[in-house]
XYZ file of C-alpha atoms in Angstrom:
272
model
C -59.813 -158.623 -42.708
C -56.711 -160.232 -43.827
C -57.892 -163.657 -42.995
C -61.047 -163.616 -45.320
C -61.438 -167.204 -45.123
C -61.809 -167.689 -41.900
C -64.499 -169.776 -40.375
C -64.612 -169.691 -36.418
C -63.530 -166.226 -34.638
C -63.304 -165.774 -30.769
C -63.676 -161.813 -29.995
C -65.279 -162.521 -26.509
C -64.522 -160.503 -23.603
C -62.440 -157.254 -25.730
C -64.987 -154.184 -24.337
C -65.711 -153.875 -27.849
C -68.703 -150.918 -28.383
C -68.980 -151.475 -32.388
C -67.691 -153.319 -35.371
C -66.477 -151.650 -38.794
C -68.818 -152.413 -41.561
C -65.897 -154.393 -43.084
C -66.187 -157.264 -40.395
C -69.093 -158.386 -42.355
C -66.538 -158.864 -45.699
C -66.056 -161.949 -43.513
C -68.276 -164.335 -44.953
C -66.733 -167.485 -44.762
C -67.028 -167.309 -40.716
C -69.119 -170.416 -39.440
C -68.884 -169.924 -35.526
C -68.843 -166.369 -33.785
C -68.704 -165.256 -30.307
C -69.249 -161.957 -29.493
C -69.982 -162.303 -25.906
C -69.060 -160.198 -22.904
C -68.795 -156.974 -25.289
C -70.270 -153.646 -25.131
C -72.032 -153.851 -28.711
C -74.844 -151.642 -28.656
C -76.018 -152.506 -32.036
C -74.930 -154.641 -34.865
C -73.548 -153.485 -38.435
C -76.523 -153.169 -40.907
C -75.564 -155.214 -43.547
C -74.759 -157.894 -40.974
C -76.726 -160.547 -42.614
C -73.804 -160.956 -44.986
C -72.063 -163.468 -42.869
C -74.836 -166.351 -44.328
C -72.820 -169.154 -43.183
C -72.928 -168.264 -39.940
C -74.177 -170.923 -37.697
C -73.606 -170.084 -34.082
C -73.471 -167.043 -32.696
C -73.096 -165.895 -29.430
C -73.966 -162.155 -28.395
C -74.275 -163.171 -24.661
C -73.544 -160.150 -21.888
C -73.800 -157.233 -24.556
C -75.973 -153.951 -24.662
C -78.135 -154.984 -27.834
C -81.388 -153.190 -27.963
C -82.490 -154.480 -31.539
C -81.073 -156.557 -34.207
C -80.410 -155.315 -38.083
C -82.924 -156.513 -40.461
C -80.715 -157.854 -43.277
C -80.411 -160.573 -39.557
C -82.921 -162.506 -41.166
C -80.518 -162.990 -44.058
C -78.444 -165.785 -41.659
C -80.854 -168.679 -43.099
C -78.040 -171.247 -41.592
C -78.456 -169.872 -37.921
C -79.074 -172.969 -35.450
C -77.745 -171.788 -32.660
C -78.343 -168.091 -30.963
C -77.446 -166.474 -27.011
C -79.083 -163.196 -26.613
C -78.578 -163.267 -22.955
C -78.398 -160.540 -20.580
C -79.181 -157.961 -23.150
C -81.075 -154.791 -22.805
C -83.476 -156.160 -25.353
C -86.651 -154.738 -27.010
C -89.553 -156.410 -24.574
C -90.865 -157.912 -28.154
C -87.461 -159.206 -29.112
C -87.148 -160.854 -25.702
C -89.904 -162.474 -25.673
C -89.401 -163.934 -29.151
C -86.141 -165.441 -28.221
C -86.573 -166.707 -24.728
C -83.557 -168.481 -22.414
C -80.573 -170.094 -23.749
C -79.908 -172.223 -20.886
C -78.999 -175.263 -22.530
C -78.542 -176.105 -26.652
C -82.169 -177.013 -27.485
C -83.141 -173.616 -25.888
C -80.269 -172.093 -28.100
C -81.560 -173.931 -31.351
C -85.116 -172.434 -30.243
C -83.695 -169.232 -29.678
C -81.864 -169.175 -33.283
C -85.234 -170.352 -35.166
C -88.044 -168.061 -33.359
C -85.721 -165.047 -33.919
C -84.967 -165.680 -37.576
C -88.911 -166.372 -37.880
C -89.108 -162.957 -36.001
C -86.547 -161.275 -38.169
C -88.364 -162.241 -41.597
C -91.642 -160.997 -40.253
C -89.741 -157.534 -39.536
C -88.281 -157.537 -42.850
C -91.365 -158.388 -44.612
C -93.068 -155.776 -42.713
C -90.404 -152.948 -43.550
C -90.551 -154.445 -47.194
C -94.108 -153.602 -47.471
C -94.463 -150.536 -45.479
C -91.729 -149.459 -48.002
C -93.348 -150.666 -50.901
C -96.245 -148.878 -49.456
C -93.984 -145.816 -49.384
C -92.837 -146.288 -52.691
C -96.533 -146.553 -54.124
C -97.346 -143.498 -52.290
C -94.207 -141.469 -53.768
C -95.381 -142.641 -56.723
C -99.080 -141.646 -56.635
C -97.765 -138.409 -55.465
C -95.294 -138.220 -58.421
C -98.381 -139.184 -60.449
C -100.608 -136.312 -59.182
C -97.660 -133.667 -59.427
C -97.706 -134.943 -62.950
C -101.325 -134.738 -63.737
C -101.246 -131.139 -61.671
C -98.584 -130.061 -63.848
C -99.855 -131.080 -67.272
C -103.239 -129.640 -66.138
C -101.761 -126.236 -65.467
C -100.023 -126.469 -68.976
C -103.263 -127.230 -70.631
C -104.768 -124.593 -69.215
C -101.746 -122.072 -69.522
C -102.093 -123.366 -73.260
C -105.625 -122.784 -72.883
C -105.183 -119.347 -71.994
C -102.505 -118.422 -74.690
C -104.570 -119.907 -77.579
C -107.544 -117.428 -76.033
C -105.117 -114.764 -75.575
C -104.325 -114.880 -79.029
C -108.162 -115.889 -79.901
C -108.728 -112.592 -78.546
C -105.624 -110.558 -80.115
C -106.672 -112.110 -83.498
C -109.952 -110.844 -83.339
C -109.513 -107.514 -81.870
C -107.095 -106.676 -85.075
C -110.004 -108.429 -87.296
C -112.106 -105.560 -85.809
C -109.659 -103.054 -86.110
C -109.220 -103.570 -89.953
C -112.913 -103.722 -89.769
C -113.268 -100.845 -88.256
C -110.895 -99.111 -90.528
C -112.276 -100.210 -93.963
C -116.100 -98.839 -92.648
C -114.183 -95.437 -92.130
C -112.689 -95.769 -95.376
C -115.718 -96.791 -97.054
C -117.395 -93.716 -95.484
C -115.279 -91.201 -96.186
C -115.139 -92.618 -100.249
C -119.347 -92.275 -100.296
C -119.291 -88.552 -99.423
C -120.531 -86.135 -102.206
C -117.865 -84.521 -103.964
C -118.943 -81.340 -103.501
C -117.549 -81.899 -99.631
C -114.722 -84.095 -100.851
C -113.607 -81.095 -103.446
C -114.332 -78.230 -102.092
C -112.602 -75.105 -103.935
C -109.027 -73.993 -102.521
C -108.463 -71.285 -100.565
C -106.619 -68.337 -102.898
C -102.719 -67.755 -102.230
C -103.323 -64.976 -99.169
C -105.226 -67.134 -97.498
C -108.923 -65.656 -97.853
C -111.604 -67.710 -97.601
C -113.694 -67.735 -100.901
C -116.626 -65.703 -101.355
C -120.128 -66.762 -100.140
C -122.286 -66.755 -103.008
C -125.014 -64.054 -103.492
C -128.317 -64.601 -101.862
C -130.691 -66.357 -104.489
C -134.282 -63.707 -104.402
C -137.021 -66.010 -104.886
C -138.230 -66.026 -108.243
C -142.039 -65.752 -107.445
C -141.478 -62.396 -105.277
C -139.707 -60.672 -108.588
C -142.507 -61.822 -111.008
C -145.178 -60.220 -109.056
C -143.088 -57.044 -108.514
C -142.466 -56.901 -112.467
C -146.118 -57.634 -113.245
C -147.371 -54.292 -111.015
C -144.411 -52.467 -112.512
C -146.010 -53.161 -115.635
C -149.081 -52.443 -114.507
C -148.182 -49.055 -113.165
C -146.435 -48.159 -116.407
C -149.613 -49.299 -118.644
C -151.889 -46.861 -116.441
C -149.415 -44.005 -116.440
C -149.133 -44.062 -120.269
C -152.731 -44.780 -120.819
C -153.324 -41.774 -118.613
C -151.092 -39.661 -120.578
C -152.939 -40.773 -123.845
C -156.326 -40.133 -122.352
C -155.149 -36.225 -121.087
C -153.601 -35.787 -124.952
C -155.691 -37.108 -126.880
C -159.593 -37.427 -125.375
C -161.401 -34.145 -124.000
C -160.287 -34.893 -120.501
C -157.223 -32.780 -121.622
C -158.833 -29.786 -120.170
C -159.003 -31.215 -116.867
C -156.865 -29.695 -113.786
C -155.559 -33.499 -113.606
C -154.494 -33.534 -117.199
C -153.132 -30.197 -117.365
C -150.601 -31.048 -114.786
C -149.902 -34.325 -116.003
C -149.408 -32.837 -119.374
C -147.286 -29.945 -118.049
C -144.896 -32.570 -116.470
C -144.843 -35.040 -119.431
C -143.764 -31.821 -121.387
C -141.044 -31.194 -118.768
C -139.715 -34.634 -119.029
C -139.604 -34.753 -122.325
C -137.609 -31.268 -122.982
C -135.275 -32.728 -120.386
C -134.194 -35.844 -122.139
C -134.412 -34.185 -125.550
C -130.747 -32.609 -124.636
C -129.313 -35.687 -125.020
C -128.187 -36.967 -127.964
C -128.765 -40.511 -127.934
C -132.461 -40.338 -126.552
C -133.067 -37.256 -128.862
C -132.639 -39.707 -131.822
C -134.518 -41.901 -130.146
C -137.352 -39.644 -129.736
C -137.500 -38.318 -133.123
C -137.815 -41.823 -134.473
C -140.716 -42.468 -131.796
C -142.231 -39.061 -133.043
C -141.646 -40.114 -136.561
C -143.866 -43.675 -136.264
């Protein structure tokens, strides 16, 4: 790391298992050997190192390659020798037996590389569009449940609004109803100061009933006096029936003559 700038760097044959992420500040490097290592796998951003032009990973335990590798557009020469390499890998990038194999090697697995990358780059675009559908739908779900949970408050109050309506409604019928009742329920006459309820009034008698009864009281009266006249005055005064009739009238009259009020009374009757 302290030599930046460097261009060609030998780390063949060290046991090495893994490089630092750092190693790949190294950019300047033009020649690498690597071979004879125990790298398992390669840093990811290892397609930093773009003016890298041979590389040599010969004798290592590399499975797969990092896909920023298709970054190292000035590869020409590549050794992926005895590797434990994915069967697809392998057969992209052959023998290295001699340089044009090498220069083969370099060029099928960059061509390899970009293929993987594009893939990755549209399987996560794909994601991507997909998160973003999703995001779109968890959206449109939630501004559909707030429409209707709008919806259902502006009916809630709908509802409240007219339910008072009716109420007040409601309330001014009553009122209306109780002002149209006849006064005579509306003011009905206090109870007195002990708390007695007022007097029912008197039966009413039924007026025809009484003028009958005064008509045969008449009646009665006009036949007793005419009877009276017709024993005093006519011949039938010497009748038993006249007799006693006159005997009583004489009675009745010596009764009420005691009195002073219907003795003056009687005198001016006898006078006319």
């Amino acid at each position: 790391a302290a030599l930046p700038k460097a261009t060609v760097l030998d780390l063949s044959c060290n046991k090495l298992s893994t490089l630092p992420s750092d190693f790949c500040g190294l950019t300047h490097l033009v020649k690498l050997d690597l071979s004879k290592n125990k790298l398992q796998h390669l840093p990811a951003d290892f397609g930093r190192l773009v003016n890298l032009q041979h590389l040599d990973l010969l004798n290592n335990r590399l499975v797969t390659l990092p896909v920023s590798f298709a970054q190292l557009k000035n590869l020409k020469w590549l050794d992926l020798k005895d590797n434990p390499l994915d069967p697809v890998l392998a057969k992209v990038a052959g023998d290295c037996l001699d340089e044009k194999q090498c220069k083969q090697c370099a060029n099928k697995v960059l061509q390899h590389m970009k293929a993987v990358q594009a893939d990755q780059e549209r399987e996560r675009q794909r994601r991507l569009e997909a998160e973003r559908e999703a995001e779109k739908k968890r959206e449109a779900k939630q501004r559909a449940k707030e429409a209707q949970e709008r919806e259902v408050r502006k009916r809630e109050k709908a509802e409240e609004k007219e339910r008072r309506r009716k109420e007040y409604d409601a309330l001014k019928a009553a009122k209306r109803e109780q002002e149209k009742k006849p006064k005579k329920e509306t003011n009905q006459a206090p109870k007195s100061k002990s708390g007695s309820r007022p007097r029912k009034p008197p039966p009413r008698k039924h007026p025809r009933s009484w003028a009958v009864l005064k008509l045969l009281l008449l009646l009665l009266l006009l036949c007793v006096a005419g009877g009276l006249v017709a024993c005093r005055v006519t011949e039938l005064q010497q009748q038993p029936f006249c007799t006693s009739l006159n005997t009583i009238y004489d009675n009745a009259v010596q009764s009420l003559r005691r009195h002073e009020i219907l003795q003056w009374v009687l005198q001016t009757d006898s006078k006319q």
